[in-house]
mmCIF file of N, CA and C in Angstrom:
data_model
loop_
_atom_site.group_PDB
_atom_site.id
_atom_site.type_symbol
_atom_site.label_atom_id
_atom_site.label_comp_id
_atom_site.label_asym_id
_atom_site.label_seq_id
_atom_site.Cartn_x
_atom_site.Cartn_y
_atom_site.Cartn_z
ATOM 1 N N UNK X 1 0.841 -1.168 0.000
ATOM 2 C CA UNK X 1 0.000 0.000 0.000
ATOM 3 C C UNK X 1 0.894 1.241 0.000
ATOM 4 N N UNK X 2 0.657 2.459 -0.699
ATOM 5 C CA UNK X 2 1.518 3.199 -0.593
ATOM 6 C C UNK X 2 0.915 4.598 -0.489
ATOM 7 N N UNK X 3 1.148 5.525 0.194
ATOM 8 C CA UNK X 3 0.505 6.411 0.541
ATOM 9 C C UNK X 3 1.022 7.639 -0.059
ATOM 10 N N UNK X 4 0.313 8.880 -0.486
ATOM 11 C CA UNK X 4 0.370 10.214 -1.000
ATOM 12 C C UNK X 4 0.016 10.793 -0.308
ATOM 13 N N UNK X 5 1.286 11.608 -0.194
ATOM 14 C CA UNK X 5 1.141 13.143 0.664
ATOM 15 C C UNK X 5 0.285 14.101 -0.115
ATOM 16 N N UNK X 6 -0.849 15.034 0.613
ATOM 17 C CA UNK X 6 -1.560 15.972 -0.198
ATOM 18 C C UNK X 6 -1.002 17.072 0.516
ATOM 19 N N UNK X 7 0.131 17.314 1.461
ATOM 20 C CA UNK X 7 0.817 18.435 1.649
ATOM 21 C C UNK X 7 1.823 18.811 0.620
ATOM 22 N N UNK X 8 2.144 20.607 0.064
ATOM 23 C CA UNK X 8 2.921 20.475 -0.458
ATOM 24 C C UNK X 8 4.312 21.076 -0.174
ATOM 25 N N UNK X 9 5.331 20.955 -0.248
ATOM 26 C CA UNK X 9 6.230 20.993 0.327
ATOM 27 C C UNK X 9 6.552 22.989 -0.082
ATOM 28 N N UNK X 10 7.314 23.486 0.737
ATOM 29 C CA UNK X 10 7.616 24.938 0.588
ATOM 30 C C UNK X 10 8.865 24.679 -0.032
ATOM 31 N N UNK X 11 9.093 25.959 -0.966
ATOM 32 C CA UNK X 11 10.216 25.827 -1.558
ATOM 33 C C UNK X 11 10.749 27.032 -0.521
ATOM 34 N N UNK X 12 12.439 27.236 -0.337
ATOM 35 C CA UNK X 12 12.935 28.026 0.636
ATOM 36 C C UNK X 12 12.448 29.583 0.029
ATOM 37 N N UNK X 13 12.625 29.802 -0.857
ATOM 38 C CA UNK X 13 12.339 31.404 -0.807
ATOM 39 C C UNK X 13 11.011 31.565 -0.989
ATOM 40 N N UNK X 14 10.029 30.649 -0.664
ATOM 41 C CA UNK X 14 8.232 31.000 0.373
ATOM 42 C C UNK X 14 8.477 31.040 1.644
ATOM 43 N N UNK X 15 9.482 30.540 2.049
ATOM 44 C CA UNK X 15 9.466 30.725 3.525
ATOM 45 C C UNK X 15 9.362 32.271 4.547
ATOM 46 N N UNK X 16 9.046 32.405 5.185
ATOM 47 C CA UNK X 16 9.301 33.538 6.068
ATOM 48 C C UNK X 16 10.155 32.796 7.379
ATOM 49 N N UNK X 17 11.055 33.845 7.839
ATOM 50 C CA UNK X 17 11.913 33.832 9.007
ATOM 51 C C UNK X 17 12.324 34.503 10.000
ATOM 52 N N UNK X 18 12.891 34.345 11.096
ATOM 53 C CA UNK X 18 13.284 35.556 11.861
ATOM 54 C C UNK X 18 14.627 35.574 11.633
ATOM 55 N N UNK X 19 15.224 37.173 11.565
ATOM 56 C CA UNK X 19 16.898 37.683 11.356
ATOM 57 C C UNK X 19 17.432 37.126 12.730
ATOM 58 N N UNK X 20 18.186 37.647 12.805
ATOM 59 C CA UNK X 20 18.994 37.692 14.008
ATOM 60 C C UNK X 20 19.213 38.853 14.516
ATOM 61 N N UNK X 21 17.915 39.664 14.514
ATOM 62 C CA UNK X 21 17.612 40.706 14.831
ATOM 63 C C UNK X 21 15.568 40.373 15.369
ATOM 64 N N UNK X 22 15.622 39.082 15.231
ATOM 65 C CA UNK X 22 14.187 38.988 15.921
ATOM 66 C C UNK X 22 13.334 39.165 14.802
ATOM 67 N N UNK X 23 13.580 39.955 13.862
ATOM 68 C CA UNK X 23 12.478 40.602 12.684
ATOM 69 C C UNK X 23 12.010 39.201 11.865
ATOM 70 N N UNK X 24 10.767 39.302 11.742
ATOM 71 C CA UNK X 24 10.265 38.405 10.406
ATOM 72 C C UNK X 24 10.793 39.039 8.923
ATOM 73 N N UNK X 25 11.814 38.010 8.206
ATOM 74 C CA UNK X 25 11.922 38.006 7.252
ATOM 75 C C UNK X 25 11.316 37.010 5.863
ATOM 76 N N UNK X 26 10.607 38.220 4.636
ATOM 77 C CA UNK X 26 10.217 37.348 3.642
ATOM 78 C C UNK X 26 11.287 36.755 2.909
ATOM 79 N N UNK X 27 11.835 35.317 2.705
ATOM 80 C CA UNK X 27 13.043 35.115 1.860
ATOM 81 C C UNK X 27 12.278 35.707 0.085
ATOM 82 N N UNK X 28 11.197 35.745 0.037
ATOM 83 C CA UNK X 28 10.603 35.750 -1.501
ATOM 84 C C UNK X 28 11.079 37.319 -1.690
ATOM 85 N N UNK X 29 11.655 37.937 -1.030
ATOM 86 C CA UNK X 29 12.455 39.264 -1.419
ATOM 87 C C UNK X 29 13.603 39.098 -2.467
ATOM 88 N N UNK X 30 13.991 37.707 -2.217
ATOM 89 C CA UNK X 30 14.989 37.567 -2.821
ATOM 90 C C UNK X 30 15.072 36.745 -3.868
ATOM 91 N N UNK X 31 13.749 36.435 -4.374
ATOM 92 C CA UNK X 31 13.778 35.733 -5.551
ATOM 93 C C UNK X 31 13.919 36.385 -6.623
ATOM 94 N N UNK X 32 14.538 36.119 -7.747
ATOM 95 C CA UNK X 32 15.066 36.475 -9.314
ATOM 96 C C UNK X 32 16.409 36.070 -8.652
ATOM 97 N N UNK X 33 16.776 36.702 -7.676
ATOM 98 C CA UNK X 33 18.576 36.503 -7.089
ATOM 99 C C UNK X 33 19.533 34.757 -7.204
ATOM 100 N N UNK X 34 20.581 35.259 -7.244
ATOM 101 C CA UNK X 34 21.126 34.276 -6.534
ATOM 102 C C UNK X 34 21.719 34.060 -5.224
ATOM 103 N N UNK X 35 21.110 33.044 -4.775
ATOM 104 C CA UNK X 35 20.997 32.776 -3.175
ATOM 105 C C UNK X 35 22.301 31.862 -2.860
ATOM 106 N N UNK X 36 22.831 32.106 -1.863
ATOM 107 C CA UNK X 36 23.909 31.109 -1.469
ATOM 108 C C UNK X 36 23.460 31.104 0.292
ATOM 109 N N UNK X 37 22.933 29.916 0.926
ATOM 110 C CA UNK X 37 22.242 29.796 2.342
ATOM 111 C C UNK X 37 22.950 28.884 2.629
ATOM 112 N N UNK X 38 24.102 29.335 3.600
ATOM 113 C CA UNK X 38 24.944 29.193 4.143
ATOM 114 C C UNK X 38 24.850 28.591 5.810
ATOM 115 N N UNK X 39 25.209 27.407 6.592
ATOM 116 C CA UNK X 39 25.158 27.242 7.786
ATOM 117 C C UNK X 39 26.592 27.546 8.242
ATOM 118 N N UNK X 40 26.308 28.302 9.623
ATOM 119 C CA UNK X 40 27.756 29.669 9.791
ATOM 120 C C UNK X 40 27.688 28.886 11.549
ATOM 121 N N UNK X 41 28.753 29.087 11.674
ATOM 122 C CA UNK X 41 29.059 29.148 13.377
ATOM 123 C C UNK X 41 30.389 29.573 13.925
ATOM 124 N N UNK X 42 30.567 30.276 14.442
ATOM 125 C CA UNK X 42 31.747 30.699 15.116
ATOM 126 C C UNK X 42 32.897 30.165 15.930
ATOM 127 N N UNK X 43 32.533 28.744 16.174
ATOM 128 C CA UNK X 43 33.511 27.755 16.607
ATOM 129 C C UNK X 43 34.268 27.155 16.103
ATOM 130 N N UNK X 44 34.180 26.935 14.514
ATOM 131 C CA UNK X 44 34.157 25.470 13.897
ATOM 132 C C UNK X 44 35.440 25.983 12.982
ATOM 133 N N UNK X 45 36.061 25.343 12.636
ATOM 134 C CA UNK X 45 37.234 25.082 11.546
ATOM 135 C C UNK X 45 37.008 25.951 10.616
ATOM 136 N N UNK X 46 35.609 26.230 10.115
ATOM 137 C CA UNK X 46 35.149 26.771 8.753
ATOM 138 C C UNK X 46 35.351 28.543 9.312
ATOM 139 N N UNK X 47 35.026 28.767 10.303
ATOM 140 C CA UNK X 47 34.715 30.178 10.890
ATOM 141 C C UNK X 47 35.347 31.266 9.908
ATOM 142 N N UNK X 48 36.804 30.854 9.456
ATOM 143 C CA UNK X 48 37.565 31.818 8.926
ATOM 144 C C UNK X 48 36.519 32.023 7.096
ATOM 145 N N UNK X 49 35.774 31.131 6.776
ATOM 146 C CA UNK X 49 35.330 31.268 5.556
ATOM 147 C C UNK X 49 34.288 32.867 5.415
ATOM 148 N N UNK X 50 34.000 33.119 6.749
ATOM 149 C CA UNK X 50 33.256 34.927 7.121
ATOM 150 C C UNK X 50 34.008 35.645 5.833
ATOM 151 N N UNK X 51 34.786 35.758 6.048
ATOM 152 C CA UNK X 51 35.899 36.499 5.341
ATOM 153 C C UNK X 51 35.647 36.851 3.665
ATOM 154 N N UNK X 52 35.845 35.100 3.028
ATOM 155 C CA UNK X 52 35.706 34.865 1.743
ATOM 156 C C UNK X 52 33.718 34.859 1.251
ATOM 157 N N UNK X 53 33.341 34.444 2.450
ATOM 158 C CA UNK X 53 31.342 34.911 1.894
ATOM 159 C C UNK X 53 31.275 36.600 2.209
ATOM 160 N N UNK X 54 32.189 37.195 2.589
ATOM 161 C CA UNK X 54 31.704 38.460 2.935
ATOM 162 C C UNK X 54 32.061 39.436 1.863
ATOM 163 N N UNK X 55 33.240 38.809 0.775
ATOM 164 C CA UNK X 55 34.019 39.167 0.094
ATOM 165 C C UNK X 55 32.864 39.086 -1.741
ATOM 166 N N UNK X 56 32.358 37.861 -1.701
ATOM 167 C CA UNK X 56 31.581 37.032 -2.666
ATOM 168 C C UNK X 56 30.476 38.211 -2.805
ATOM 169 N N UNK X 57 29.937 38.647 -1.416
ATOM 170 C CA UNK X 57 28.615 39.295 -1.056
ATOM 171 C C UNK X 57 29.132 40.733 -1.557
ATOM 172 N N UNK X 58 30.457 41.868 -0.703
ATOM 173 C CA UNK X 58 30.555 42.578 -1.528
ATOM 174 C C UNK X 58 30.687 42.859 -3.035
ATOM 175 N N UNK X 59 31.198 41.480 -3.591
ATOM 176 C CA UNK X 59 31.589 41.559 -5.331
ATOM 177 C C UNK X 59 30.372 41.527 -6.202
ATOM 178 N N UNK X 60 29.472 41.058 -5.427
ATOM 179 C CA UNK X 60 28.394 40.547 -6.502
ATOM 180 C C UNK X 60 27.119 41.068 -6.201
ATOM 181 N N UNK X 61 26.751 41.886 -4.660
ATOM 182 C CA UNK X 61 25.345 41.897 -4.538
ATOM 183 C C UNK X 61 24.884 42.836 -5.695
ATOM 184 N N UNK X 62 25.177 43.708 -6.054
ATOM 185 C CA UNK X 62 25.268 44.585 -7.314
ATOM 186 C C UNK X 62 24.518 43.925 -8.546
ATOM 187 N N UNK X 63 24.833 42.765 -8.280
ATOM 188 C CA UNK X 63 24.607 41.930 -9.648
ATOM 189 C C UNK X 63 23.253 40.779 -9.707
ATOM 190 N N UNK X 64 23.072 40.928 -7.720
ATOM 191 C CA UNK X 64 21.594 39.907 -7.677
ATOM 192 C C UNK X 64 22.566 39.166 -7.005
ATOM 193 N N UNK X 65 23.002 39.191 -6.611
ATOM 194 C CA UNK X 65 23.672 37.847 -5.693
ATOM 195 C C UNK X 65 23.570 38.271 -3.882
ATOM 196 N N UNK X 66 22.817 37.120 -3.070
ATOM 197 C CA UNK X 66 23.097 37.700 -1.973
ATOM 198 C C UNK X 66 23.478 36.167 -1.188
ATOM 199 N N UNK X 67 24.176 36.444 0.183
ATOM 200 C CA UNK X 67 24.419 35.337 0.738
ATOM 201 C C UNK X 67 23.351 35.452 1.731
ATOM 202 N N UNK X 68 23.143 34.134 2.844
ATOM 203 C CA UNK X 68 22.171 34.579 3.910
ATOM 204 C C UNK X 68 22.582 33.759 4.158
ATOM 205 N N UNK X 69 23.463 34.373 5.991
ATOM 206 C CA UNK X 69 23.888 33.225 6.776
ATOM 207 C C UNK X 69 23.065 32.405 7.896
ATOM 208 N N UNK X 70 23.143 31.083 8.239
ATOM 209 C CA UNK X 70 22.521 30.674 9.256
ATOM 210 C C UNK X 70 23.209 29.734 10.251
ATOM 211 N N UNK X 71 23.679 30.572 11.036
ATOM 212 C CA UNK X 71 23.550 30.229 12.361
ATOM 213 C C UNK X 71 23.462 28.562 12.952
ATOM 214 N N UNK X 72 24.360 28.073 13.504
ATOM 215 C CA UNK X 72 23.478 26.468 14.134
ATOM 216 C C UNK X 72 24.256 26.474 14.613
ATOM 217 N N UNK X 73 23.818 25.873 16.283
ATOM 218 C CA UNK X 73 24.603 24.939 16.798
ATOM 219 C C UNK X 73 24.350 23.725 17.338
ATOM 220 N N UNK X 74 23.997 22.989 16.261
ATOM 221 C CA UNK X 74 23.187 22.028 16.244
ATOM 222 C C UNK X 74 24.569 20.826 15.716
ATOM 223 N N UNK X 75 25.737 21.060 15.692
ATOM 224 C CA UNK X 75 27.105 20.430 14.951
ATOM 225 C C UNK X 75 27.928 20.569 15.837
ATOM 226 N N UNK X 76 28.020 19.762 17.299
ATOM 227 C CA UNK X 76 29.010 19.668 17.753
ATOM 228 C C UNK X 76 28.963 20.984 18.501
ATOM 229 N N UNK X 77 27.920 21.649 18.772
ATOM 230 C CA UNK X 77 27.634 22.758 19.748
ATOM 231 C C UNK X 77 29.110 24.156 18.910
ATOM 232 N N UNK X 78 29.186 24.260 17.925
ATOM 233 C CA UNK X 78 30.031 25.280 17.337
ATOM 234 C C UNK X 78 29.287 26.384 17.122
ATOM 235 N N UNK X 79 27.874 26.792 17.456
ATOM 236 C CA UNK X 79 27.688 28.006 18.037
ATOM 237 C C UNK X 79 26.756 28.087 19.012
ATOM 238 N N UNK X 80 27.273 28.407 20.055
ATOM 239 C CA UNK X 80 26.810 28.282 21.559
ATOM 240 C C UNK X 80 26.054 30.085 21.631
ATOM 241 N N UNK X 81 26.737 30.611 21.097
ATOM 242 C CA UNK X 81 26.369 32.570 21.486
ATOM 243 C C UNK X 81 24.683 32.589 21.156
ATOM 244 N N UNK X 82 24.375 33.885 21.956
ATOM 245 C CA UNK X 82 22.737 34.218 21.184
ATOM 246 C C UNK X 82 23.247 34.960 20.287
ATOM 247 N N UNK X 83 21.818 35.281 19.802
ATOM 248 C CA UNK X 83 21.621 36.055 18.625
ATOM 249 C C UNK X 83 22.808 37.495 18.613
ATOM 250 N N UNK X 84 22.663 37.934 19.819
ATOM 251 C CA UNK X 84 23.475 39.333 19.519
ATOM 252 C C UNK X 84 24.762 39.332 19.989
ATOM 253 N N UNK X 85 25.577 37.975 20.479
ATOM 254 C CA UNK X 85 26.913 37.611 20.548
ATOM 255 C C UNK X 85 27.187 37.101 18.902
ATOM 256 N N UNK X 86 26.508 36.477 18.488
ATOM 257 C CA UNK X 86 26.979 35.997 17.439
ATOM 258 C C UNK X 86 26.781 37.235 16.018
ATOM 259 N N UNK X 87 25.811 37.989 15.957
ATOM 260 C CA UNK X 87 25.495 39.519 15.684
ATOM 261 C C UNK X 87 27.098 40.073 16.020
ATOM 262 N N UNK X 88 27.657 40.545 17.221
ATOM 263 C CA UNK X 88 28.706 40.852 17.428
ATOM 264 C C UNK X 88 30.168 40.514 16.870
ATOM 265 N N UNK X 89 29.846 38.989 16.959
ATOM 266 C CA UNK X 89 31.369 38.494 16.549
ATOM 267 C C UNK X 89 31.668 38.766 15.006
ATOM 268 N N UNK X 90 30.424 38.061 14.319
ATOM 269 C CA UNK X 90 30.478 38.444 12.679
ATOM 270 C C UNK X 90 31.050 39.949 12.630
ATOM 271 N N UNK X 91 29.965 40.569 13.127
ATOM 272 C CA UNK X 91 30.640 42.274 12.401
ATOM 273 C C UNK X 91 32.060 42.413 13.215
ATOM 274 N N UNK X 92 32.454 42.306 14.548
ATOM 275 C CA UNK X 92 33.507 42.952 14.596
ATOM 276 C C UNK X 92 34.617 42.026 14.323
ATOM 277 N N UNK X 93 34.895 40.634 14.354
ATOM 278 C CA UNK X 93 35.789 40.276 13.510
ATOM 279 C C UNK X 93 35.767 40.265 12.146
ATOM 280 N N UNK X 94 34.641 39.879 11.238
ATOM 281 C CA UNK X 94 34.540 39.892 10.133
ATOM 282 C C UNK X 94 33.596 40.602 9.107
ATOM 283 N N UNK X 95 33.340 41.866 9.823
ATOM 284 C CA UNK X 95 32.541 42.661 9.120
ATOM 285 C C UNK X 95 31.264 42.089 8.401
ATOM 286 N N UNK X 96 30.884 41.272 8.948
ATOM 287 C CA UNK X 96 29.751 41.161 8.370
ATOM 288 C C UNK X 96 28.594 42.173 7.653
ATOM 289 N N UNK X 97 28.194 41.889 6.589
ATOM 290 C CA UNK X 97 27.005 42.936 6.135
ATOM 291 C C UNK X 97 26.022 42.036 5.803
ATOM 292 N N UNK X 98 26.120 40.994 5.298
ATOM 293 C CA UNK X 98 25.187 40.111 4.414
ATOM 294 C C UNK X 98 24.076 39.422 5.384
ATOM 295 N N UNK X 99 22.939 39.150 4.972
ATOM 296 C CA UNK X 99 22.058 39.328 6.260
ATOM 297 C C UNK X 99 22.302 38.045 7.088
ATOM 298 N N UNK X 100 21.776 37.880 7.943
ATOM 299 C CA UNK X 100 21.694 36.426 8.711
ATOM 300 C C UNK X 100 20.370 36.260 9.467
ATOM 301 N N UNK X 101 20.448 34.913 9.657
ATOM 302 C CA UNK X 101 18.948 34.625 10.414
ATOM 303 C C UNK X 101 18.826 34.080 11.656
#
């Protein structure tokens, strides 16, 4: 017997979210774009990559390109901070501009 789902699945830019600023964000702002949704944490081996997505984001948003970082520490607990420690660390070590959630 095999069963059919009559739910249909969301594609990511229908979604709505909260920033890391608390705010509900529509991702469908950003459709025509190109999206790069990124899982970010401040602990982890990768941390130094801030740098090179922040770099991608200045070269290209111009052009429709945006990054949108997210946050987890759901991997080995590599981001433990709230919202506005981890808000903090991005911009003042790595200047962050590109949004996050």
């Amino acid at each position: 017997m095999f069963l059919a789902s009559t739910a249909q699945a969301l594609e990511p830019l229908e979604l709505t979210m909260l920033n890391i600023d608390g705010d509900s964000t529509a991702l469908s702002q950003y459709k025509g774009q190109v999206v790069m949704m990124v899982n970010v944490a401040s602990k982890c081996g990768h941390t130094p990559q801030y740098t090179e997505l922040q770099a991608l984001y200045e070269k290209y948003k111009e052009s429709g390109f945006v990054v949108l970082g997210f946050p987890a520490n759901n991997f080995l607990g590599q981001e433990p901070g709230t919202n506005e420690e981890i808000k903090q660390f991005c911009s003042l070590n790595y200047n962050v501009t590109f949004p996050i959630f």
